[in-house]
Structures are given as C-alpha cells and as structure tokens.
Amino acid sequence: MYIPGGAEDAVLILDRLETHFKVRTKPFARPLSVHAVDDVSLAIRKGETVAVVGESGSGKTTLGRTAVRLIEPTGGRVLYDGQDITHTKMKNLMWLRRKTQIVPQDPYASVNPAFTVFKILEEPLIVHHEGTTEEREDRVHKALESVKLIPPDIFERKFAHMLSGGQRQRVAVARAMILDPELIIADEPVSMLDASVRVSILDLLRQIQTDRRVAFLYITHDLATARHFANRIAVMYAGKLAELGPVGSVLAEPLHPYTQALMAAIPDPDPENRFRKIAALPGEPPSLVSPPSGCRFHPRCPIARQGLCEVEVPALRELRPGHFVACHLAV
Ligand code: SF4
C-alpha cells in the first residue's frame, strides 16, 4: 500500500479508493458510469485537518461520504485505525458511527425543527446508550458551552427557528462533538453562512481540533477558507487528486495549473465571485460521466502539451517534501 504523504498515526486511510455510480439520464436509456472518485489514496492523521478542495462535481463530497461508508466504495480500501472496514456489514459499524461524525453544509436542514436544542443534542447520546439522564444533561450543557452558546440553559430550550444561521451551525458542531468523535467530516460547513460568521465558525472548528485532537476532513470549494483551518490541502479535479501537500507549501507554491487557477481567484473578497472565476476557466468544467483520457484537466489546461497530456494519466509525484502533484510538466 502506497499512501502519498505517508500513513503513520493515521486515523483514516483511503487506499486507491474508487466510487463509481450508474445513472440513467432518461428512462430506458443506457446507464452511464459516473466516476465520482477515481484511484484516490490519502491518509488523515490523528488530530490533523485535511482540506479537500475542488469545484462542484469534483467528487469531494462523494469522497467524504465514501470515507465513512455512507456510500459504498466500488474499489480500493477504507481503513479506520488500521482496521479494514471496506466491506464490513453496516450492523457491525455502530462503533464507526460513534467515532466519526458529520457537520453538514446546511445549518437549516441539519437540525430537526420540532426538537429543542436540548433534544437535538441528547438524541445521539440516547441512540448510543450513553449515560444516565443527569449525565446526559451535563454533557449537553458542556457541549453548548464548548461551542460558545452561553448560557446553555437558555439555548437548550430554543427551537432551530429561534436561532441565527451561525448559532444553528454551532448546534450542528456541538451535536457532532457530543460523542467525542475521532474524526469529523465537515462538508462545506461555512458556505451558507454570512462572511462575518464564517471566520468565527472556522475558528471554533480549529479550537476543537487543537483542544481535543480531533481529525477533520474539511470539504470546501473555497481554497481561501482552507488556509484558516487545514494542515494539509488535497486538491481534487474530476474525481482525482491533482495536488496534495502541507497548507503552507501548496498556498505559497501551487504546482498544478488547476491549483494555480484556484489561487488566482483568492484575492476576490466574494467567495461566489471566486467560484465564478474558476468556473470561467477555458473549456468545459469537469465531467464525471465521461472523463477525458490522459490528464483530466487537459481540456482546460493553459499549458497542456499535445501528444502527452491527452494520452497519459499523470502520476502523483513528490516534488517538494510532502508536496505531491499530478502534472507531467510540473517541476
Ligand atoms: Fe496541464 Fe498536462 Fe499538467 Fe494536466 S498534465 S495539468 S494537462 S500540463
């Protein structure tokens, strides 16, 4: 098993992971194969944050969901704490549901509107048979304090519609943390929040990472927010890893033309504009249904070399310490 960047002290290892789907565009039409994740190898160490960055349709959300077996992988392996869980039956994965949690994108949809905050936070404890009634009360209070929803006895009586978007996302973070997980999949956790609230939620996640040594797989389309919070960045394009490395190295010296395009968009203060700039790269956005042969970025790449890039798939090569790139021409 070869994992770029190594797999020592890893909580999660993805080994040549593949997730393909069959989709029909019309009834009775021949199903098309969607290559959402293709041959991705990546490890997340204990207490580390790896940001997976890419456009919509790059496969990053599917990668996160496959990593915790919410989607079945088509190929490759998923190892949790060294244990191969790729084909473990769901009924034997209750421990994984406890150790890994998800902070979803939409704070409005992520909490039950009929539940008080107390019930939202108590529910996972009940499902996993944790503690007495008094102990659960105590844990809910502590969870609310840890996400700065203070005083907890006021917030625990509120319903979701009584909270702001930022407060709801704090409740979602508290819910994810209440079972003391080892790994959190944070799927675009700040993309639906106002700019003023984004930084405070990212600061909160970073605080949790430092205090509790929780590992994060932070999924985002915005490279600018990854710098706030990640230790390493994995850039995905059309289901494949384009670049992987320490955050300082990738941001200071992006080696892949796609990462360079993402970086060039960062000075724009509006994340939606940043996204539009990237979407406006020449050529078609990535297609997971029929990915191009050779380097998947070649139809949009400003430096593609004819006769090479559309023919040969570039391997992920280590060009700086811990910094890998899948580009024939990167040096
Ligand atoms: Fe561009 Fe070729 Fe590098 Fe792909 S391999 S990013 S097409 S130069």
CSV table of C-alpha atoms and ligand atoms in Angstrom, one decimal, residues 256-257 295 297-298 301 303-305 309 314 326-330, ligand 1:
chain,number,residue,atom,x,y,z
A,256,HIS,CA,-0.7,22.2,-10.5
A,257,PRO,CA,-2.2,24.6,-13.1
A,295,CYS,CA,-4.9,14.2,-17.7
A,297,PHE,CA,-7.6,18.8,-16.7
A,298,HIS,CA,-6.1,18.9,-20.2
A,301,CYS,CA,-5.2,23.5,-19.1
A,303,ILE,CA,-0.1,24.7,-20.7
A,304,ALA,CA,-1.2,21.3,-21.9
A,305,ARG,CA,1.3,19.6,-24.1
A,309,CYS,CA,-1.4,15.3,-21.7
A,314,PRO,CA,-0.1,11.9,-14.8
A,326,ALA,CA,-0.2,15.0,-10.7
A,327,CYS,CA,1.1,17.0,-13.7
A,328,HIS,CA,3.5,15.9,-16.4
A,329,LEU,CA,5.1,19.3,-16.6
A,330,ALA,CA,5.3,20.4,-13.0
B,1,SF4,FE1,-1.9,20.5,-17.7
B,1,SF4,FE2,-0.7,18.4,-18.8
B,1,SF4,FE3,-0.2,19.1,-16.3
B,1,SF4,FE4,-2.5,18.1,-17.0
B,1,SF4,S1,-0.5,17.1,-17.1
B,1,SF4,S2,-2.2,19.8,-15.7
B,1,SF4,S3,-2.8,19.0,-19.0
B,1,SF4,S4,0.3,20.3,-18.1
